[in-house]
Amino acid sequence: MNARHEPAAPTRMHTVSGETEQIVDLVLDYSRRRILNDDTPLDKPSTEAELTRLAGPTITERGIGATKALSVFEHVLAPACITTDHPQYLSFIPTAPTKAATAFDLVVSASALYGGSWLEGAGAVYAENEVLSWLAREFGLPATAGGVFVQGGTLGNLSALVAARDHARHALAEAARDTATAGADTGGGSDAPTPIPPGGRWKVVCSAEAHSSIASAARVMDVDVIPVKPAADGMLRGDDVRAALLEHGTSVFAVVATAGSTNFGIVDDVASIAALKSDFDFWLHVDGAYGLAAMLSPLARDRFAGVEHADSVIVDPHKWLFAPFDACALIYRDPEAGRRAHTQHAEYLDTLTETSEWSPSDYAAHLTRRARGLPFWFSLATYGGAAYREAISHSITVAADIAHEITSREGFSLVRDPQLSVVVFERDGWTKADYNAWSARLLDEQKAFVTPSSHAGRPNTRFAIVNPNTTFEQLVAILDTM
Ligand SMILES: *Cc1c(COP(=O)(O)O)cnc(C)c1O
């Protein structure tokens, strides 16, 4: 019963030994080769049956060893993943991390950084905040603006909208307290029931072409979306939003302007929407997950007038700011509104939440977090802002050039003029089946990854260009296959 326990030996997995050194070398050598390889094939998915056949079972009681596991990854698993930073990956929104950012992502893991609190990760948080401040300045937000890097635009939009609703609830509660104080002594106090808006349900107004993550956030929050049809050019304008605000009144807690729609790269008229703030009380959130990066380019900056009035903005460095997955910069005009909405309280966290130090966990719907802003920080610090402006301008120019080529080609037409770096076009007479067959063939022949899309019930396809290695000539070669 009382047998003395031997002190447990550290496991072989946690000991520095010849074996560990060999594993680390294997992984770093592979990473080095992949990062420095300029022609990683496009690759394509396999079936589950094929992967089972080629990879076999890899999880066993005794382990298959690093050499074998890495070999399965390199020769079976990785080729079954499309290379998202390939210049001919033009679907959805691609990614194009700089070599510096990708390499530094290894450092973030190697350093076992905890990015949730100042207490644990002050140095990492300091660097991330410097990047957020730089972005805020570019977007015309006040020097006091701040926020956090979250996993992606979906979580960024959700966290911003949660803060917006919290802000509206506080305003309502305050108004109710004022009324109560002005009238009889009804008490009020901190345990008053959560106020609901007139009419019962909170509402968020956005363009009918807003990203699906806005509707997703609304479902999570159990609020209603009021979609407003934008003009034929795809831009949502103040007058359209005004009508929605008049109709839905004070139950609207936020208006979302899209700064670069995912489908078309169209930037809403943010200035005319922001101007409504003088007549209505709402939180202006700018969803710039893809497009707001273009505000860094002198070629596109003018399109973003009004962003400086936003109460919150998001932009994804993993889209057009050349950082690896996954990172979304969420910035609040008044960070305190974000902190009040999101700080988690628990006895074991008191030591963190009872200080005034900046803890990134407090600004979004998360707790434990990777210091995911650091790869972007390292690359931006290394190359400087001008290199980013040039790289973004390059994609805008290539997009304008290929749009011009499409317009002048017999049998091709643009669906809309591109504003940023997404070019949507039709091949005359093609059905959905034609686009499907053509797209599958392009990937099968490893020429390009360009998926079919549609607009207003008509099939089309699109080039989403964020990779500075994507050239006009490569795009022309794709048009030639149609
Ligand atoms: C991509 C995108 C999102 C969602 O971002 P994720 O990082 O994929 O979650 C939201 N809004 C817009 C406009 C986008 O382009």
XYZ file of C-alpha atoms and ligand atoms in Angstrom:
497
model
C 0.000 0.000 0.000
C 2.660 2.447 0.979
C 5.161 1.550 -1.738
C 7.414 4.484 -2.425
C 7.035 5.854 -5.928
C 10.213 6.197 -7.916
C 10.509 9.726 -9.284
C 9.130 9.512 -12.835
C 11.815 9.634 -15.509
C 11.301 12.372 -18.084
C 9.779 10.820 -21.162
C 11.807 10.145 -24.262
C 9.545 12.654 -26.036
C 10.691 15.477 -23.775
C 14.364 14.675 -23.478
C 17.091 16.203 -25.574
C 18.894 13.224 -27.069
C 20.366 12.042 -30.318
C 16.927 10.907 -31.360
C 15.345 14.276 -30.591
C 18.076 16.076 -32.496
C 17.474 13.885 -35.495
C 13.726 14.559 -35.411
C 14.212 18.310 -35.142
C 16.736 18.282 -37.988
C 14.386 16.301 -40.201
C 11.537 18.720 -39.634
C 13.652 21.854 -40.029
C 15.314 20.508 -43.177
C 11.929 19.771 -44.702
C 10.626 23.218 -43.718
C 13.686 24.897 -45.172
C 13.267 23.066 -48.476
C 9.546 23.885 -48.697
C 9.965 27.541 -47.799
C 12.787 28.073 -50.275
C 11.217 26.044 -53.075
C 9.776 28.318 -55.728
C 7.979 25.648 -57.698
C 6.058 23.491 -55.293
C 3.437 21.871 -57.552
C -0.171 23.034 -57.371
C -1.294 19.545 -56.243
C -4.875 18.427 -55.758
C -7.087 16.468 -53.365
C -7.255 12.656 -53.417
C -10.093 10.422 -52.330
C -10.164 9.081 -48.807
C -9.790 5.542 -50.193
C -6.668 6.548 -52.103
C -5.159 8.213 -49.028
C -5.930 5.170 -46.927
C -4.232 2.991 -49.515
C -1.120 5.190 -49.764
C -0.684 6.370 -46.189
C -1.897 3.318 -44.356
C -2.505 3.512 -40.632
C 0.008 5.902 -39.063
C -1.195 5.961 -35.470
C 0.083 2.902 -33.632
C 0.906 2.035 -30.048
C 4.687 2.074 -30.571
C 4.903 4.891 -33.155
C 6.145 4.635 -36.730
C 9.087 6.991 -36.158
C 9.777 10.464 -37.487
C 11.406 9.397 -40.745
C 8.425 7.365 -41.795
C 5.865 9.894 -40.535
C 7.538 12.772 -42.348
C 7.816 10.671 -45.475
C 4.062 9.994 -45.378
C 3.481 13.722 -45.010
C 5.855 14.712 -47.809
C 4.867 12.067 -50.344
C 1.223 11.326 -49.577
C -0.475 13.987 -47.452
C 1.093 17.237 -48.682
C 0.504 16.392 -52.383
C -3.153 15.913 -51.507
C -3.358 19.549 -50.347
C -3.642 22.332 -52.902
C -0.698 24.720 -52.647
C -2.486 27.862 -51.547
C 0.487 30.143 -52.189
C 0.907 28.920 -55.773
C 0.789 31.815 -58.293
C -1.913 30.014 -60.278
C -4.105 29.445 -57.216
C -6.734 32.065 -58.058
C -9.855 30.773 -56.284
C -11.672 32.055 -53.211
C -9.065 34.355 -51.627
C -5.568 32.830 -51.938
C -2.636 33.441 -49.623
C 0.906 34.532 -50.371
C 2.993 34.679 -47.202
C 6.446 36.193 -47.452
C 9.312 33.805 -46.841
C 10.228 35.820 -43.755
C 6.730 35.525 -42.300
C 6.533 31.795 -42.962
C 9.967 31.138 -41.479
C 9.146 33.177 -38.406
C 6.008 31.132 -37.859
C 8.402 28.330 -36.884
C 9.979 30.655 -34.311
C 6.604 31.395 -32.751
C 6.136 27.679 -32.094
C 9.754 27.092 -31.104
C 9.509 29.798 -28.449
C 6.352 28.359 -26.846
C 4.918 31.847 -26.587
C 1.619 32.429 -24.849
C -0.117 35.351 -26.504
C -3.110 35.737 -24.229
C -1.829 37.963 -21.457
C 0.695 40.693 -20.800
C 1.887 38.818 -17.702
C 2.936 35.806 -19.742
C 3.704 37.253 -23.171
C 4.534 40.952 -22.746
C 7.202 40.986 -25.448
C 5.046 39.221 -28.019
C 2.030 41.355 -27.144
C 4.134 44.511 -27.443
C 5.187 43.580 -30.997
C 1.671 42.566 -32.039
C 0.321 45.841 -30.671
C 2.910 47.800 -32.615
C 1.576 46.200 -35.814
C -2.049 46.861 -34.813
C -1.181 50.526 -34.145
C 0.539 50.782 -37.508
C -2.538 49.368 -39.242
C -4.850 51.649 -37.228
C -2.820 54.660 -38.338
C -3.034 53.529 -41.980
C -6.806 53.241 -41.606
C -7.065 56.737 -40.121
C -8.136 55.521 -36.679
C -7.072 57.417 -33.530
C -3.797 56.574 -31.788
C -5.804 55.095 -28.900
C -7.302 52.399 -31.182
C -6.250 48.825 -30.492
C -7.305 45.227 -30.544
C -6.029 41.744 -31.113
C -5.086 39.216 -33.761
C -7.742 36.494 -33.845
C -7.962 33.299 -35.861
C -9.820 34.659 -38.881
C -12.287 37.151 -40.261
C -15.251 35.113 -39.114
C -14.175 35.305 -35.478
C -13.135 38.942 -35.971
C -16.572 39.911 -37.266
C -18.299 37.971 -34.491
C -16.161 39.549 -31.771
C -16.679 43.057 -33.160
C -20.445 42.571 -33.376
C -20.610 41.173 -29.841
C -18.815 44.311 -28.641
C -21.205 46.448 -30.677
C -24.265 44.840 -29.103
C -22.754 45.108 -25.656
C -22.180 48.798 -26.302
C -25.821 49.243 -27.390
C -27.068 47.372 -24.304
C -25.047 49.610 -22.045
C -26.392 52.712 -23.756
C -29.958 51.434 -23.304
C -29.376 50.532 -19.672
C -27.912 53.956 -19.017
C -30.840 55.679 -20.689
C -33.251 53.574 -18.616
C -31.353 54.471 -15.422
C -31.492 58.157 -16.297
C -35.239 57.912 -16.854
C -35.660 56.052 -13.576
C -33.626 58.629 -11.665
C -35.566 61.446 -13.238
C -38.897 59.835 -12.259
C -39.880 58.092 -9.039
C -37.300 56.236 -6.968
C -37.690 52.921 -8.803
C -34.204 51.918 -7.804
C -32.696 50.555 -11.022
C -29.334 49.293 -9.862
C -26.906 46.788 -11.236
C -29.236 43.783 -11.117
C -31.814 45.351 -13.415
C -32.883 42.924 -16.162
C -30.963 43.029 -19.433
C -32.756 45.648 -21.476
C -34.139 44.641 -24.843
C -34.479 47.061 -27.728
C -37.846 48.441 -28.745
C -39.510 45.807 -30.916
C -37.709 42.986 -29.156
C -34.791 41.857 -31.311
C -31.432 43.397 -32.080
C -30.580 43.919 -35.734
C -27.459 44.344 -37.803
C -27.664 46.106 -41.158
C -25.300 45.109 -43.971
C -25.145 44.770 -47.723
C -26.935 41.819 -49.292
C -23.466 41.084 -50.723
C -21.765 41.063 -47.310
C -19.691 38.001 -46.417
C -21.494 34.912 -45.105
C -19.686 35.314 -41.771
C -21.968 38.239 -40.876
C -25.027 35.981 -41.103
C -23.078 33.332 -39.210
C -22.262 35.806 -36.409
C -25.909 36.860 -36.272
C -26.988 33.238 -35.860
C -24.508 32.699 -33.031
C -25.652 35.921 -31.356
C -29.346 35.245 -32.056
C -29.848 38.640 -33.700
C -31.429 39.472 -37.052
C -29.628 40.522 -40.230
C -31.223 43.264 -42.322
C -29.684 42.797 -45.768
C -29.789 45.900 -47.942
C -29.572 45.482 -51.686
C -26.647 47.495 -53.016
C -26.704 49.434 -56.292
C -26.032 47.596 -59.575
C -22.316 48.327 -59.165
C -22.345 46.354 -55.895
C -21.609 49.337 -53.637
C -23.743 49.910 -50.559
C -24.369 53.621 -50.034
C -25.601 55.830 -47.218
C -29.061 56.431 -48.725
C -29.815 52.703 -48.857
C -28.686 52.305 -45.267
C -30.694 55.352 -44.170
C -33.917 53.709 -45.363
C -33.106 50.586 -43.323
C -32.293 52.657 -40.232
C -35.551 54.599 -40.550
C -37.482 51.354 -40.857
C -35.808 49.463 -38.019
C -35.008 52.329 -35.669
C -33.064 51.841 -32.493
C -33.155 48.051 -32.707
C -30.221 48.379 -35.126
C -27.064 48.065 -33.019
C -24.563 47.903 -35.888
C -24.075 48.647 -39.556
C -21.471 46.588 -41.381
C -19.742 48.129 -44.381
C -17.725 45.764 -46.539
C -14.354 47.112 -47.631
C -13.662 44.727 -50.479
C -16.366 42.113 -50.991
C -15.065 38.575 -51.277
C -16.837 37.842 -54.547
C -16.005 41.053 -56.395
C -13.615 43.124 -54.323
C -16.164 45.950 -54.222
C -15.710 48.584 -51.499
C -18.924 50.020 -50.034
C -19.234 53.804 -49.873
C -18.070 53.903 -46.275
C -18.014 57.726 -46.073
C -21.715 58.120 -46.890
C -22.594 55.312 -44.464
C -20.449 56.862 -41.718
C -22.133 60.229 -42.323
C -25.402 58.708 -41.037
C -23.889 58.662 -37.570
C -24.887 62.316 -37.190
C -28.565 61.294 -37.433
C -28.564 57.765 -36.003
C -26.908 55.938 -33.165
C -25.117 52.828 -34.425
C -21.766 51.072 -34.282
C -20.004 51.123 -37.639
C -18.055 47.933 -38.306
C -15.902 47.705 -41.423
C -15.347 44.168 -42.698
C -12.122 44.468 -44.655
C -10.965 40.870 -44.231
C -9.732 40.717 -47.797
C -9.812 44.254 -49.165
C -8.800 46.659 -46.430
C -5.163 45.761 -47.094
C -5.503 47.745 -50.335
C -5.777 50.922 -48.265
C -1.975 50.670 -48.041
C -1.710 51.177 -51.796
C -1.832 54.664 -53.286
C -3.670 53.053 -56.231
C -6.699 52.228 -54.078
C -6.532 54.364 -50.945
C -9.195 56.840 -52.093
C -11.817 54.112 -52.283
C -11.700 53.700 -48.498
C -12.695 57.239 -47.463
C -14.771 57.019 -44.284
C -12.979 54.028 -42.742
C -11.515 56.521 -40.262
C -15.009 56.800 -38.720
C -15.330 53.064 -38.009
C -15.922 51.817 -34.471
C -14.220 48.559 -35.403
C -12.457 47.100 -38.422
C -10.992 43.769 -39.405
C -8.364 42.797 -41.964
C -6.876 39.327 -42.490
C -3.076 39.295 -42.811
C -3.472 35.722 -44.144
C -5.262 37.123 -47.187
C -3.560 40.169 -48.692
C -0.925 41.080 -46.104
C 1.362 38.183 -46.874
C 1.217 36.338 -43.555
C 0.658 32.598 -43.087
C -2.633 31.155 -41.825
C -4.248 32.106 -39.623
C -4.524 35.716 -38.585
C -7.158 38.436 -38.528
C -6.401 41.875 -37.111
C -9.420 43.114 -35.134
C -9.140 46.790 -34.191
C -11.526 48.802 -32.031
C -11.734 52.586 -32.060
C -12.345 52.344 -28.315
C -10.639 49.152 -27.130
C -12.363 49.463 -23.763
C -15.659 48.554 -25.466
C -14.067 45.328 -26.687
C -12.562 44.570 -23.301
C -15.830 45.115 -21.449
C -17.672 42.787 -23.816
C -15.141 39.969 -23.870
C -13.088 39.668 -20.683
C -13.590 36.250 -19.111
C -13.849 36.219 -15.337
C -12.786 33.270 -13.223
C -11.015 32.904 -9.902
C -7.957 31.403 -11.502
C -7.803 34.362 -13.926
C -8.223 37.138 -11.343
C -4.524 37.859 -11.304
C -4.774 38.670 -15.027
C -8.110 40.467 -15.172
C -7.606 42.651 -12.105
C -4.722 44.547 -13.670
C -4.776 47.330 -16.229
C -2.160 45.614 -18.398
C -3.079 44.860 -21.992
C -4.126 41.219 -22.328
C -5.108 40.221 -25.879
C -7.452 37.515 -24.579
C -9.740 40.274 -23.305
C -10.587 41.664 -26.732
C -12.339 38.791 -28.520
C -14.244 35.557 -27.985
C -11.226 33.443 -27.063
C -8.805 32.794 -24.189
C -5.692 30.756 -24.973
C -4.101 32.210 -28.059
C -1.089 31.804 -30.288
C 0.875 35.021 -30.792
C -0.293 34.796 -34.385
C 0.478 38.398 -35.224
C 4.216 37.784 -34.925
C 4.961 36.296 -38.365
C 3.423 39.451 -39.877
C 5.317 41.622 -37.398
C 8.652 40.018 -38.289
C 8.121 40.355 -42.025
C 6.852 43.944 -41.762
C 9.776 44.850 -39.504
C 12.193 43.168 -41.903
C 11.015 44.636 -45.198
C 9.211 47.827 -44.134
C 5.822 49.223 -45.127
C 6.861 50.381 -48.605
C 7.492 46.798 -49.752
C 3.944 45.932 -48.702
C 2.477 48.895 -50.577
C 4.345 47.826 -53.709
C 3.306 44.185 -53.452
C -0.370 45.125 -53.044
C -0.178 47.656 -55.879
C 1.271 44.931 -58.090
C -1.845 42.760 -57.740
C -4.136 45.725 -58.363
C -2.244 46.485 -61.565
C -2.280 42.879 -62.794
C -6.035 42.749 -62.103
C -6.654 45.944 -64.092
C -4.533 44.636 -66.970
C -6.269 41.270 -67.213
C -9.668 43.005 -66.933
C -8.707 45.098 -69.934
C -7.615 41.970 -71.798
C -10.955 40.269 -71.008
C -12.948 43.267 -72.249
C -11.077 43.328 -75.527
C -11.300 39.565 -76.161
C -13.994 38.214 -78.459
C -16.354 35.954 -76.486
C -15.375 37.220 -73.029
C -17.021 39.818 -70.823
C -16.485 41.278 -67.367
C -19.341 40.914 -64.904
C -18.237 44.115 -63.134
C -15.237 46.384 -63.411
C -12.726 45.339 -60.756
C -11.987 47.849 -57.990
C -9.232 45.893 -56.248
C -7.777 42.545 -57.330
C -10.765 40.265 -57.990
C -11.772 39.927 -61.641
C -15.122 38.244 -62.364
C -15.910 37.346 -65.960
C -18.026 35.209 -68.273
C -17.188 33.141 -71.317
C -20.076 33.825 -73.688
C -22.528 30.960 -73.951
C -20.954 28.806 -71.248
C -23.223 26.890 -68.911
C -22.433 25.951 -65.332
C -21.433 22.523 -66.625
C -18.930 24.112 -69.038
C -17.267 26.053 -66.210
C -17.228 22.955 -63.997
C -15.604 20.769 -66.646
C -13.061 23.431 -67.577
C -12.139 24.138 -63.941
C -11.686 20.437 -63.159
C -9.499 19.997 -66.242
C -7.274 22.966 -65.295
C -6.626 21.472 -61.874
C -6.237 17.973 -63.226
C -3.598 19.180 -65.681
C -2.012 21.187 -62.848
C -2.321 24.408 -64.848
C -4.329 26.468 -62.367
C -6.904 26.405 -59.581
C -9.790 28.575 -60.766
C -13.252 27.632 -59.522
C -16.638 28.403 -61.064
C -18.762 31.069 -59.413
C -22.031 32.814 -60.205
C -23.759 36.140 -59.909
C -27.481 36.885 -60.070
C -28.136 33.362 -61.280
C -25.565 33.501 -64.113
C -22.508 31.252 -64.016
C -19.083 32.852 -64.248
C -15.562 32.453 -62.965
C -13.136 34.728 -61.171
C -9.479 35.441 -60.663
C -8.647 36.485 -57.086
C -5.138 37.882 -57.237
C -3.109 38.497 -54.077
C 0.120 36.733 -54.992
C 2.845 39.063 -56.263
C 4.193 36.103 -58.275
C 0.981 35.930 -60.315
C 1.705 37.494 -63.696
C -0.411 38.905 -66.507
C 1.061 36.276 -68.857
C -0.025 33.393 -66.588
C -3.579 34.753 -66.562
C -3.635 35.186 -70.337
C -2.536 31.556 -70.670
C -5.551 30.548 -68.553
C -7.930 32.582 -70.750
C -6.455 30.741 -73.736
C -7.736 27.443 -72.296
C -11.362 28.588 -72.389
C -12.597 35.977 -46.019
C -13.601 36.945 -45.539
C -14.185 36.810 -44.273
C -13.944 35.604 -43.403
O -12.619 35.534 -43.026
P -11.992 34.133 -42.537
O -10.600 34.504 -42.195
O -12.092 33.213 -43.740
O -12.803 33.649 -41.402
C -15.042 37.796 -43.842
N -15.303 38.862 -44.616
C -14.770 39.032 -45.840
C -15.104 40.248 -46.624
C -13.891 38.074 -46.349
O -13.358 38.247 -47.560
